[in-house]
């Protein structure tokens, strides 16, 4: 089973990072009354932080890092697709080389910050199916969770239904 590659805008990782983590917090306010009671209010979710580390390897690992650094320097808000997470709009916040470069291996770390704008344009991404494919196949090939695909494509009654040459909404 080949893993789905991590992607930021048009940049696709040749080798997925070894470590990926995300932090997601909510703002919570506690209000106390003069009678000793208090209530808690959910003020909403904060921007998610997606971070990780990995290795670029091969004779061209320095060139791979240069391309990644160009993306870091020149990109703005882009769609970030990470295996096992729904795609989000994000900004490339930090890129760092870790330790001393070794022959044909360069270790790095990264941080992305989710962009949560109220008037954010939604970019709808589609997957064009081939005859015989199901939503399970689309989930495997794109990294979008099956629950999300079912929600986005209400016209598909069953995840194992043959989609023919249908166009499936991914986000």
PDB file of C-alpha atoms in Angstrom:
ATOM      1  CA  UNK A   1       0.000   0.000   0.000  1.00  0.00           C
ATOM      2  CA  UNK A   2       1.603   3.252  -1.149  1.00  0.00           C
ATOM      3  CA  UNK A   3       1.013   6.183   1.238  1.00  0.00           C
ATOM      4  CA  UNK A   4      -0.530   9.396  -0.091  1.00  0.00           C
ATOM      5  CA  UNK A   5       2.147  12.116  -0.358  1.00  0.00           C
ATOM      6  CA  UNK A   6       2.034  15.291   1.706  1.00  0.00           C
ATOM      7  CA  UNK A   7       1.277  18.351  -0.428  1.00  0.00           C
ATOM      8  CA  UNK A   8       1.360  22.135   0.068  1.00  0.00           C
ATOM      9  CA  UNK A   9      -0.029  24.121  -2.852  1.00  0.00           C
ATOM     10  CA  UNK A  10       1.724  22.646  -5.898  1.00  0.00           C
ATOM     11  CA  UNK A  11       4.703  21.246  -3.926  1.00  0.00           C
ATOM     12  CA  UNK A  12       4.572  17.486  -3.338  1.00  0.00           C
ATOM     13  CA  UNK A  13       6.936  15.753  -0.907  1.00  0.00           C
ATOM     14  CA  UNK A  14       8.980  12.962  -2.537  1.00  0.00           C
ATOM     15  CA  UNK A  15       9.150  11.194   0.836  1.00  0.00           C
ATOM     16  CA  UNK A  16       6.586  11.861   3.549  1.00  0.00           C
ATOM     17  CA  UNK A  17       7.986  13.212   6.824  1.00  0.00           C
ATOM     18  CA  UNK A  18       8.672  10.578   9.482  1.00  0.00           C
ATOM     19  CA  UNK A  19       6.930  12.607  12.197  1.00  0.00           C
ATOM     20  CA  UNK A  20       3.821  14.724  11.838  1.00  0.00           C
ATOM     21  CA  UNK A  21       1.907  16.191  14.754  1.00  0.00           C
ATOM     22  CA  UNK A  22      -0.837  18.713  15.135  1.00  0.00           C
ATOM     23  CA  UNK A  23      -2.007  20.881  17.994  1.00  0.00           C
ATOM     24  CA  UNK A  24      -5.580  22.060  18.127  1.00  0.00           C
ATOM     25  CA  UNK A  25      -6.881  24.114  21.047  1.00  0.00           C
ATOM     26  CA  UNK A  26     -10.059  25.957  21.951  1.00  0.00           C
ATOM     27  CA  UNK A  27     -10.446  29.264  23.706  1.00  0.00           C
ATOM     28  CA  UNK A  28     -12.493  28.717  26.847  1.00  0.00           C
ATOM     29  CA  UNK A  29     -13.734  31.451  29.174  1.00  0.00           C
ATOM     30  CA  UNK A  30     -14.875  30.910  32.748  1.00  0.00           C
ATOM     31  CA  UNK A  31     -17.354  33.406  34.128  1.00  0.00           C
ATOM     32  CA  UNK A  32     -17.914  33.558  37.878  1.00  0.00           C
ATOM     33  CA  UNK A  33     -21.047  34.871  39.475  1.00  0.00           C
ATOM     34  CA  UNK A  34     -21.212  36.672  42.832  1.00  0.00           C
ATOM     35  CA  UNK A  35     -22.986  33.636  44.294  1.00  0.00           C
ATOM     36  CA  UNK A  36     -19.999  31.320  43.919  1.00  0.00           C
ATOM     37  CA  UNK A  37     -21.229  29.649  40.766  1.00  0.00           C
ATOM     38  CA  UNK A  38     -19.407  29.709  37.484  1.00  0.00           C
ATOM     39  CA  UNK A  39     -20.076  28.820  33.897  1.00  0.00           C
ATOM     40  CA  UNK A  40     -17.735  27.892  31.087  1.00  0.00           C
ATOM     41  CA  UNK A  41     -18.153  29.200  27.573  1.00  0.00           C
ATOM     42  CA  UNK A  42     -16.586  27.742  24.435  1.00  0.00           C
ATOM     43  CA  UNK A  43     -15.159  30.742  22.543  1.00  0.00           C
ATOM     44  CA  UNK A  44     -14.188  28.720  19.481  1.00  0.00           C
ATOM     45  CA  UNK A  45     -11.307  26.786  18.066  1.00  0.00           C
ATOM     46  CA  UNK A  46      -7.851  28.318  17.637  1.00  0.00           C
ATOM     47  CA  UNK A  47      -5.745  27.895  14.517  1.00  0.00           C
ATOM     48  CA  UNK A  48      -4.254  24.422  14.246  1.00  0.00           C
ATOM     49  CA  UNK A  49      -0.459  24.040  14.249  1.00  0.00           C
ATOM     50  CA  UNK A  50       0.881  21.221  12.055  1.00  0.00           C
ATOM     51  CA  UNK A  51       4.535  20.361  12.592  1.00  0.00           C
ATOM     52  CA  UNK A  52       6.898  17.545  11.873  1.00  0.00           C
ATOM     53  CA  UNK A  53      10.307  16.398  10.760  1.00  0.00           C
ATOM     54  CA  UNK A  54      11.764  14.194   8.113  1.00  0.00           C
ATOM     55  CA  UNK A  55      14.658  13.460   5.837  1.00  0.00           C
ATOM     56  CA  UNK A  56      15.404  14.352   2.265  1.00  0.00           C
ATOM     57  CA  UNK A  57      17.647  11.733   0.760  1.00  0.00           C
ATOM     58  CA  UNK A  58      19.387  10.918  -2.472  1.00  0.00           C
ATOM     59  CA  UNK A  59      22.171  12.598  -4.399  1.00  0.00           C
ATOM     60  CA  UNK A  60      19.899  15.579  -4.988  1.00  0.00           C
ATOM     61  CA  UNK A  61      18.827  16.093  -1.333  1.00  0.00           C
ATOM     62  CA  UNK A  62      20.356  19.612  -1.262  1.00  0.00           C
ATOM     63  CA  UNK A  63      18.376  20.555  -4.389  1.00  0.00           C
ATOM     64  CA  UNK A  64      15.224  19.062  -2.834  1.00  0.00           C
ATOM     65  CA  UNK A  65      15.731  21.300   0.205  1.00  0.00           C
ATOM     66  CA  UNK A  66      16.331  24.349  -2.025  1.00  0.00           C
ATOM     67  CA  UNK A  67      12.979  23.720  -3.760  1.00  0.00           C
ATOM     68  CA  UNK A  68      11.269  23.334  -0.385  1.00  0.00           C
ATOM     69  CA  UNK A  69      12.933  26.537   0.858  1.00  0.00           C
ATOM     70  CA  UNK A  70      11.685  28.393  -2.243  1.00  0.00           C
ATOM     71  CA  UNK A  71       8.159  27.247  -1.419  1.00  0.00           C
ATOM     72  CA  UNK A  72       8.670  28.475   2.170  1.00  0.00           C
ATOM     73  CA  UNK A  73       9.937  31.892   1.002  1.00  0.00           C
ATOM     74  CA  UNK A  74       7.459  32.528  -1.787  1.00  0.00           C
ATOM     75  CA  UNK A  75       4.210  30.931  -0.715  1.00  0.00           C
ATOM     76  CA  UNK A  76       1.282  32.509   1.027  1.00  0.00           C
ATOM     77  CA  UNK A  77      -1.925  30.822   2.041  1.00  0.00           C
ATOM     78  CA  UNK A  78      -2.165  27.423   0.291  1.00  0.00           C
ATOM     79  CA  UNK A  79      -4.027  24.150   0.714  1.00  0.00           C
ATOM     80  CA  UNK A  80      -2.061  21.734   2.922  1.00  0.00           C
ATOM     81  CA  UNK A  81      -2.811  18.028   2.520  1.00  0.00           C
ATOM     82  CA  UNK A  82      -1.321  15.782   5.181  1.00  0.00           C
ATOM     83  CA  UNK A  83      -1.886  12.008   5.344  1.00  0.00           C
ATOM     84  CA  UNK A  84      -4.628  11.090   7.866  1.00  0.00           C
ATOM     85  CA  UNK A  85      -5.887  14.687   8.280  1.00  0.00           C
ATOM     86  CA  UNK A  86      -8.456  16.698   6.336  1.00  0.00           C
ATOM     87  CA  UNK A  87      -6.940  19.309   4.002  1.00  0.00           C
ATOM     88  CA  UNK A  88      -6.727  22.859   5.395  1.00  0.00           C
ATOM     89  CA  UNK A  89      -5.614  26.295   4.263  1.00  0.00           C
ATOM     90  CA  UNK A  90      -2.255  27.002   5.887  1.00  0.00           C
ATOM     91  CA  UNK A  91       0.798  29.250   5.906  1.00  0.00           C
ATOM     92  CA  UNK A  92       4.326  27.800   5.926  1.00  0.00           C
ATOM     93  CA  UNK A  93       5.536  29.228   9.254  1.00  0.00           C
ATOM     94  CA  UNK A  94       8.945  27.619   9.855  1.00  0.00           C
ATOM     95  CA  UNK A  95      11.531  25.472   8.053  1.00  0.00           C
ATOM     96  CA  UNK A  96      14.742  24.314   9.720  1.00  0.00           C
ATOM     97  CA  UNK A  97      17.704  22.078   8.877  1.00  0.00           C
ATOM     98  CA  UNK A  98      18.392  19.729  11.786  1.00  0.00           C
ATOM     99  CA  UNK A  99      21.950  18.749  12.675  1.00  0.00           C
ATOM    100  CA  UNK A 100      24.860  18.389  10.286  1.00  0.00           C
ATOM    101  CA  UNK A 101      24.048  17.335   6.723  1.00  0.00           C
ATOM    102  CA  UNK A 102      25.287  13.839   5.912  1.00  0.00           C
ATOM    103  CA  UNK A 103      26.149  12.482   2.477  1.00  0.00           C
ATOM    104  CA  UNK A 104      22.874  12.109   0.557  1.00  0.00           C
ATOM    105  CA  UNK A 105      20.737  12.812   3.670  1.00  0.00           C
ATOM    106  CA  UNK A 106      19.398  16.100   4.994  1.00  0.00           C
ATOM    107  CA  UNK A 107      17.202  16.217   8.112  1.00  0.00           C
ATOM    108  CA  UNK A 108      14.677  19.017   8.460  1.00  0.00           C
ATOM    109  CA  UNK A 109      11.681  20.158  10.484  1.00  0.00           C
ATOM    110  CA  UNK A 110       8.691  22.307   9.565  1.00  0.00           C
ATOM    111  CA  UNK A 111       5.702  24.143  11.015  1.00  0.00           C
ATOM    112  CA  UNK A 112       2.484  25.107   9.237  1.00  0.00           C
ATOM    113  CA  UNK A 113      -0.224  27.279  10.775  1.00  0.00           C
ATOM    114  CA  UNK A 114      -3.842  26.839   9.723  1.00  0.00           C
ATOM    115  CA  UNK A 115      -5.571  29.903   8.282  1.00  0.00           C
ATOM    116  CA  UNK A 116      -9.107  30.369   9.617  1.00  0.00           C
ATOM    117  CA  UNK A 117     -10.530  33.418   7.869  1.00  0.00           C
ATOM    118  CA  UNK A 118     -14.244  34.085   8.011  1.00  0.00           C
ATOM    119  CA  UNK A 119     -14.424  35.188   4.363  1.00  0.00           C
ATOM    120  CA  UNK A 120     -12.062  32.545   3.038  1.00  0.00           C
ATOM    121  CA  UNK A 121     -12.783  31.299  -0.466  1.00  0.00           C
ATOM    122  CA  UNK A 122     -13.474  27.614  -0.629  1.00  0.00           C
ATOM    123  CA  UNK A 123     -11.473  25.817  -3.264  1.00  0.00           C
ATOM    124  CA  UNK A 124     -13.326  22.719  -4.306  1.00  0.00           C
ATOM    125  CA  UNK A 125     -11.052  19.929  -5.393  1.00  0.00           C
ATOM    126  CA  UNK A 126     -12.325  17.004  -7.387  1.00  0.00           C
ATOM    127  CA  UNK A 127     -11.121  13.518  -8.219  1.00  0.00           C
ATOM    128  CA  UNK A 128     -12.096  12.057 -11.605  1.00  0.00           C
ATOM    129  CA  UNK A 129     -12.887   8.386 -11.095  1.00  0.00           C
ATOM    130  CA  UNK A 130     -12.189   5.556 -13.466  1.00  0.00           C
ATOM    131  CA  UNK A 131     -14.753   2.826 -13.997  1.00  0.00           C
ATOM    132  CA  UNK A 132     -14.742   0.330 -11.130  1.00  0.00           C
ATOM    133  CA  UNK A 133     -13.482   2.757  -8.453  1.00  0.00           C
ATOM    134  CA  UNK A 134     -15.361   3.294  -5.190  1.00  0.00           C
ATOM    135  CA  UNK A 135     -15.202   5.988  -2.494  1.00  0.00           C
ATOM    136  CA  UNK A 136     -12.843   3.651  -0.623  1.00  0.00           C
ATOM    137  CA  UNK A 137     -10.460   3.769  -3.613  1.00  0.00           C
ATOM    138  CA  UNK A 138     -10.717   7.566  -3.739  1.00  0.00           C
ATOM    139  CA  UNK A 139     -10.008   7.794   0.007  1.00  0.00           C
ATOM    140  CA  UNK A 140      -6.930   5.586  -0.403  1.00  0.00           C
ATOM    141  CA  UNK A 141      -5.584   7.508  -3.417  1.00  0.00           C
ATOM    142  CA  UNK A 142      -6.219  11.013  -2.064  1.00  0.00           C
ATOM    143  CA  UNK A 143      -5.802  10.640   1.709  1.00  0.00           C
ATOM    144  CA  UNK A 144      -9.236  12.182   2.357  1.00  0.00           C
ATOM    145  CA  UNK A 145     -11.066  10.329   5.141  1.00  0.00           C
ATOM    146  CA  UNK A 146     -13.975   8.158   3.999  1.00  0.00           C
ATOM    147  CA  UNK A 147     -16.393   9.938   6.378  1.00  0.00           C
ATOM    148  CA  UNK A 148     -15.496  13.261   4.742  1.00  0.00           C
ATOM    149  CA  UNK A 149     -16.003  11.838   1.235  1.00  0.00           C
ATOM    150  CA  UNK A 150     -19.415  10.454   2.205  1.00  0.00           C
ATOM    151  CA  UNK A 151     -20.417  13.827   3.672  1.00  0.00           C
ATOM    152  CA  UNK A 152     -19.223  15.775   0.605  1.00  0.00           C
ATOM    153  CA  UNK A 153     -20.837  13.427  -1.907  1.00  0.00           C
ATOM    154  CA  UNK A 154     -24.384  12.776  -0.657  1.00  0.00           C
ATOM    155  CA  UNK A 155     -25.425  11.452  -4.084  1.00  0.00           C
ATOM    156  CA  UNK A 156     -23.222   8.383  -3.512  1.00  0.00           C
ATOM    157  CA  UNK A 157     -25.390   6.031  -1.457  1.00  0.00           C
ATOM    158  CA  UNK A 158     -22.734   3.476  -0.436  1.00  0.00           C
ATOM    159  CA  UNK A 159     -18.928   3.845  -0.101  1.00  0.00           C
ATOM    160  CA  UNK A 160     -18.387   0.598  -2.016  1.00  0.00           C
ATOM    161  CA  UNK A 161     -20.643   1.628  -4.926  1.00  0.00           C
ATOM    162  CA  UNK A 162     -19.024   1.588  -8.394  1.00  0.00           C
ATOM    163  CA  UNK A 163     -18.642   5.286  -9.262  1.00  0.00           C
ATOM    164  CA  UNK A 164     -18.143   4.795 -12.994  1.00  0.00           C
ATOM    165  CA  UNK A 165     -16.502   7.916 -14.420  1.00  0.00           C
ATOM    166  CA  UNK A 166     -18.062  10.243 -11.849  1.00  0.00           C
ATOM    167  CA  UNK A 167     -16.320  13.323 -10.486  1.00  0.00           C
ATOM    168  CA  UNK A 168     -15.989  13.131  -6.666  1.00  0.00           C
ATOM    169  CA  UNK A 169     -15.727  16.238  -4.448  1.00  0.00           C
ATOM    170  CA  UNK A 170     -12.682  16.082  -2.097  1.00  0.00           C
ATOM    171  CA  UNK A 171     -13.058  19.276  -0.048  1.00  0.00           C
TER     172      UNK A 171
END
